[in-house]
mmCIF file of C-alpha atoms in Angstrom:
data_model
loop_
_atom_site.group_PDB
_atom_site.id
_atom_site.type_symbol
_atom_site.label_atom_id
_atom_site.label_comp_id
_atom_site.label_asym_id
_atom_site.label_seq_id
_atom_site.Cartn_x
_atom_site.Cartn_y
_atom_site.Cartn_z
ATOM 1 C CA ALA A 741 5.650 21.444 -19.117
ATOM 2 C CA PHE A 742 8.700 23.453 -18.349
ATOM 3 C CA GLY A 743 9.795 27.279 -18.847
ATOM 4 C CA HIS A 744 12.873 29.028 -17.824
ATOM 5 C CA VAL A 745 13.087 32.329 -15.864
ATOM 6 C CA ASP A 746 15.243 35.085 -17.765
ATOM 7 C CA GLY A 747 17.190 37.758 -16.375
ATOM 8 C CA ALA A 748 14.174 40.055 -16.291
ATOM 9 C CA GLY A 749 12.084 37.613 -14.355
ATOM 10 C CA ARG A 750 9.892 36.662 -17.187
ATOM 11 C CA PHE A 751 9.029 33.047 -18.370
ATOM 12 C CA ALA A 752 7.226 31.341 -20.969
ATOM 13 C CA ILE A 753 5.733 27.817 -21.270
ATOM 14 C CA THR A 754 4.875 26.560 -24.807
ATOM 15 C CA GLY A 755 2.858 23.886 -26.376
ATOM 16 C CA VAL A 756 1.039 23.126 -23.069
ATOM 17 C CA MET A 757 -1.652 20.455 -23.758
ATOM 18 C CA PRO A 758 -5.172 21.054 -22.330
ATOM 19 C CA GLY A 759 -5.529 19.533 -18.723
ATOM 20 C CA ARG A 760 -5.156 20.333 -15.116
ATOM 21 C CA TYR A 761 -1.906 22.077 -13.825
ATOM 22 C CA THR A 762 -0.231 23.443 -10.781
ATOM 23 C CA PHE A 763 2.731 25.716 -11.032
ATOM 24 C CA THR A 764 5.876 24.599 -9.263
ATOM 25 C CA ILE A 765 9.284 25.861 -9.172
ATOM 26 C CA SER A 766 12.645 23.878 -9.370
ATOM 27 C CA GLY A 767 15.977 24.923 -8.436
ATOM 28 C CA ALA A 768 15.011 27.969 -6.426
ATOM 29 C CA ASP A 769 14.666 25.921 -3.137
ATOM 30 C CA ALA A 770 18.476 25.098 -3.175
ATOM 31 C CA ARG A 771 18.959 28.998 -2.826
ATOM 32 C CA GLY A 772 16.187 29.198 0.079
ATOM 33 C CA TRP A 773 13.535 30.448 -1.885
ATOM 34 C CA VAL A 774 9.952 28.726 -2.075
ATOM 35 C CA LEU A 775 6.791 29.346 -4.095
ATOM 36 C CA ASP A 776 4.670 32.108 -2.268
ATOM 37 C CA GLY A 777 1.955 32.996 -4.670
ATOM 38 C CA ALA A 778 0.602 32.356 -8.219
ATOM 39 C CA THR A 779 -2.000 34.059 -10.117
ATOM 40 C CA ILE A 780 -3.369 33.870 -13.630
ATOM 41 C CA PRO A 781 -5.618 36.354 -15.515
ATOM 42 C CA ALA A 782 -9.205 35.411 -15.985
ATOM 43 C CA ALA A 783 -10.239 33.817 -19.173
ATOM 44 C CA PRO A 784 -11.397 36.390 -21.834
ATOM 45 C CA GLY A 785 -14.861 37.686 -21.217
ATOM 46 C CA SER A 786 -14.857 36.855 -17.445
ATOM 47 C CA SER A 787 -15.720 39.268 -14.857
ATOM 48 C CA VAL A 788 -13.161 37.954 -12.559
ATOM 49 C CA ALA A 789 -10.092 40.122 -12.712
ATOM 50 C CA GLU A 790 -7.493 37.189 -11.816
ATOM 51 C CA ARG A 791 -7.537 33.837 -10.263
ATOM 52 C CA ASP A 792 -5.317 32.885 -7.159
ATOM 53 C CA VAL A 793 -3.766 29.362 -8.231
ATOM 54 C CA PHE A 794 -1.283 29.306 -5.573
ATOM 55 C CA ASN A 795 -0.891 25.647 -4.682
ATOM 56 C CA LEU A 796 -4.228 25.110 -6.491
ATOM 57 C CA PRO A 797 -4.770 23.079 -9.807
ATOM 58 C CA PHE A 798 -6.050 25.163 -12.718
ATOM 59 C CA GLU A 799 -7.495 24.078 -15.957
ATOM 60 C CA VAL A 800 -5.892 24.887 -19.464
ATOM 61 C CA THR A 801 -8.412 24.514 -22.181
ATOM 62 C CA ASP A 802 -7.621 23.935 -25.916
ATOM 63 C CA GLY A 803 -6.816 27.226 -27.670
ATOM 64 C CA LEU A 804 -6.562 29.151 -24.317
ATOM 65 C CA ASP A 805 -3.475 31.587 -24.136
ATOM 66 C CA ILE A 806 -2.538 32.476 -20.715
ATOM 67 C CA THR A 807 -0.401 35.580 -20.642
ATOM 68 C CA ASP A 808 0.777 37.915 -17.702
ATOM 69 C CA ALA A 809 0.668 35.007 -15.156
ATOM 70 C CA THR A 810 2.319 35.995 -12.012
ATOM 71 C CA ILE A 811 4.462 33.896 -9.784
ATOM 72 C CA SER A 812 6.066 35.233 -6.488
ATOM 73 C CA MET A 813 8.789 33.666 -4.479
ATOM 74 C CA THR A 814 9.557 34.100 -0.776
ATOM 75 C CA ARG A 815 12.361 33.217 1.672
ATOM 76 C CA ALA A 816 9.570 33.539 4.476
ATOM 77 C CA ALA A 817 8.572 29.952 4.566
ATOM 78 C CA SER A 818 7.506 28.422 7.908
ATOM 79 C CA THR A 819 8.618 25.430 9.756
ATOM 80 C CA LEU A 820 6.575 23.282 12.131
ATOM 81 C CA GLN A 821 7.996 20.964 14.697
ATOM 82 C CA VAL A 822 5.920 18.299 16.092
ATOM 83 C CA LEU A 823 6.669 16.189 19.256
ATOM 84 C CA VAL A 824 4.295 13.310 19.814
ATOM 85 C CA GLU A 825 3.995 12.072 23.586
ATOM 86 C CA ASP A 826 1.801 9.872 25.586
ATOM 87 C CA ILE A 827 -0.130 11.151 28.571
ATOM 88 C CA GLY A 828 2.844 10.331 30.830
ATOM 89 C CA ASP A 829 4.856 12.857 28.694
ATOM 90 C CA ARG A 830 7.018 10.002 27.114
ATOM 91 C CA PRO A 831 7.818 10.126 23.418
ATOM 92 C CA VAL A 832 5.798 8.018 20.950
ATOM 93 C CA GLY A 833 7.976 6.886 18.260
ATOM 94 C CA SER A 834 5.794 4.489 16.371
ATOM 95 C CA LEU A 835 3.443 6.730 14.670
ATOM 96 C CA GLY A 836 2.847 8.698 11.427
ATOM 97 C CA VAL A 837 1.990 12.406 11.460
ATOM 98 C CA VAL A 838 -0.075 14.014 8.834
ATOM 99 C CA LEU A 839 -0.187 17.740 8.446
ATOM 100 C CA PHE A 840 -2.731 19.210 6.041
ATOM 101 C CA SER A 841 -4.468 22.517 5.277
ATOM 102 C CA ALA A 842 -7.490 23.128 7.255
ATOM 103 C CA ASP A 843 -9.108 24.321 3.941
ATOM 104 C CA PRO A 844 -10.103 21.170 1.872
ATOM 105 C CA LYS A 845 -9.447 23.005 -1.519
ATOM 106 C CA HIS A 846 -5.682 22.160 -0.915
ATOM 107 C CA TRP A 847 -6.469 18.305 -0.463
ATOM 108 C CA TYR A 848 -4.964 16.984 -3.749
ATOM 109 C CA ALA A 849 -2.095 15.009 -4.911
ATOM 110 C CA GLY A 850 1.161 16.787 -4.849
ATOM 111 C CA SER A 851 -0.112 19.633 -2.671
ATOM 112 C CA ARG A 852 2.514 21.421 -0.508
ATOM 113 C CA ARG A 853 -0.268 21.694 2.197
ATOM 114 C CA VAL A 854 -0.811 17.808 2.653
ATOM 115 C CA LEU A 855 2.150 16.045 3.936
ATOM 116 C CA SER A 856 2.992 12.963 6.156
ATOM 117 C CA GLN A 857 6.157 11.643 7.727
ATOM 118 C CA ARG A 858 7.019 9.090 10.338
ATOM 119 C CA VAL A 859 8.070 10.393 13.650
ATOM 120 C CA ASP A 860 11.667 9.639 14.724
ATOM 121 C CA PRO A 861 12.364 7.267 17.719
ATOM 122 C CA LYS A 862 12.133 10.357 19.956
ATOM 123 C CA GLY A 863 8.657 11.141 18.785
ATOM 124 C CA ALA A 864 9.653 14.186 16.722
ATOM 125 C CA VAL A 865 8.913 15.086 13.199
ATOM 126 C CA THR A 866 9.759 18.442 11.306
ATOM 127 C CA PHE A 867 7.660 19.832 8.297
ATOM 128 C CA GLU A 868 9.658 22.685 6.351
ATOM 129 C CA ASP A 869 9.119 25.216 3.661
ATOM 130 C CA LEU A 870 5.398 25.540 4.421
ATOM 131 C CA PRO A 871 3.190 28.273 3.133
ATOM 132 C CA LYS A 872 1.581 30.372 5.756
ATOM 133 C CA GLY A 873 -2.005 29.413 6.781
ATOM 134 C CA ASP A 874 -4.280 27.141 8.867
ATOM 135 C CA TYR A 875 -3.193 23.688 9.259
ATOM 136 C CA VAL A 876 -4.288 20.296 11.111
ATOM 137 C CA VAL A 877 -1.795 17.859 12.848
ATOM 138 C CA ALA A 878 -3.047 14.349 13.299
ATOM 139 C CA THR A 879 -1.424 11.079 14.160
ATOM 140 C CA VAL A 880 -2.093 7.940 12.370
ATOM 141 C CA ALA A 881 -1.162 4.319 13.278
ATOM 142 C CA GLY A 882 0.688 3.788 10.020
ATOM 143 C CA MET A 883 1.335 5.475 6.911
ATOM 144 C CA GLN A 884 -1.672 5.717 4.685
ATOM 145 C CA PRO A 885 -2.586 4.086 1.301
ATOM 146 C CA PRO A 886 -2.520 6.102 -1.873
ATOM 147 C CA ASN A 887 -5.304 8.547 -2.022
ATOM 148 C CA TRP A 888 -5.589 9.119 1.711
ATOM 149 C CA TYR A 889 -5.690 12.744 1.268
ATOM 150 C CA ILE A 890 -8.960 12.703 -0.636
ATOM 151 C CA GLY A 891 -12.266 12.994 0.744
ATOM 152 C CA ARG A 892 -13.328 11.454 4.062
ATOM 153 C CA GLY A 893 -9.812 10.455 4.894
ATOM 154 C CA LEU A 894 -8.799 13.961 5.884
ATOM 155 C CA ASP A 895 -12.345 14.911 6.946
ATOM 156 C CA ALA A 896 -12.037 12.153 9.726
ATOM 157 C CA LEU A 897 -8.536 13.429 10.683
ATOM 158 C CA ALA A 898 -9.728 17.083 10.761
ATOM 159 C CA ALA A 899 -12.394 16.439 13.279
ATOM 160 C CA THR A 900 -9.794 15.236 15.909
ATOM 161 C CA GLY A 901 -6.623 16.771 14.963
ATOM 162 C CA THR A 902 -4.649 19.667 16.513
ATOM 163 C CA LYS A 903 -5.289 22.974 14.836
ATOM 164 C CA VAL A 904 -2.337 25.375 14.279
ATOM 165 C CA ARG A 905 -1.880 28.676 12.388
ATOM 166 C CA LEU A 906 1.645 29.463 10.756
ATOM 167 C CA GLU A 907 2.708 32.965 9.911
ATOM 168 C CA PRO A 908 5.328 33.789 7.462
ATOM 169 C CA SER A 909 8.920 32.939 8.426
ATOM 170 C CA GLU A 910 7.317 31.152 11.696
ATOM 171 C CA THR A 911 9.190 28.270 13.328
ATOM 172 C CA ARG A 912 6.558 26.672 15.636
ATOM 173 C CA ALA A 913 6.906 23.720 17.942
ATOM 174 C CA ILE A 914 3.771 21.906 19.271
ATOM 175 C CA THR A 915 3.304 18.751 21.475
ATOM 176 C CA VAL A 916 0.462 16.313 20.346
ATOM 177 C CA ARG A 917 -0.762 14.051 23.057
ATOM 178 C CA ILE A 918 -1.896 10.495 22.490
ATOM 179 C CA VAL A 919 -4.547 9.372 24.799
ATOM 180 C CA PRO A 920 -5.304 5.681 24.799
ATOM 181 C CA LYS A 921 -8.651 4.604 23.936
ATOM 182 C CA ALA A 922 -10.691 3.246 26.860
#
């Protein structure tokens, strides 16, 4: 479902069918903006004031009207540059790198916090427009099949991956060392 933001910063999305959704923004990235937060009010009668649905799926049920949702944007996205080297400090250019949130609640299809790329011939890869937070960086022998980001796949990588925290607007460079198995 789509909505357009008016000059006052308000939007409406009508005719939304029941199901699971996430908020995304299109077009703003071309002007240097990325999604920074999203909240929706609690369901009527709930004791919770609002729910944080930033990069998280939320449920729309039949007959539910969500009013006063808030989406915030930022130009303070972060960048992580990863260099993959062997124990001799030589670049390794034949691996994939998986970057994912340290928090499993962000492990779902389409998450901005679960990404993978193949390193270039110099062993480098760059992940851009990242939300602040705690991440894990892991190398994999090949790109993974569909649904690799669910369940035990990321659990196994989290146990051996490199942990990194990104602050708003931070550009960080790290080196991941590949140690051959004995």
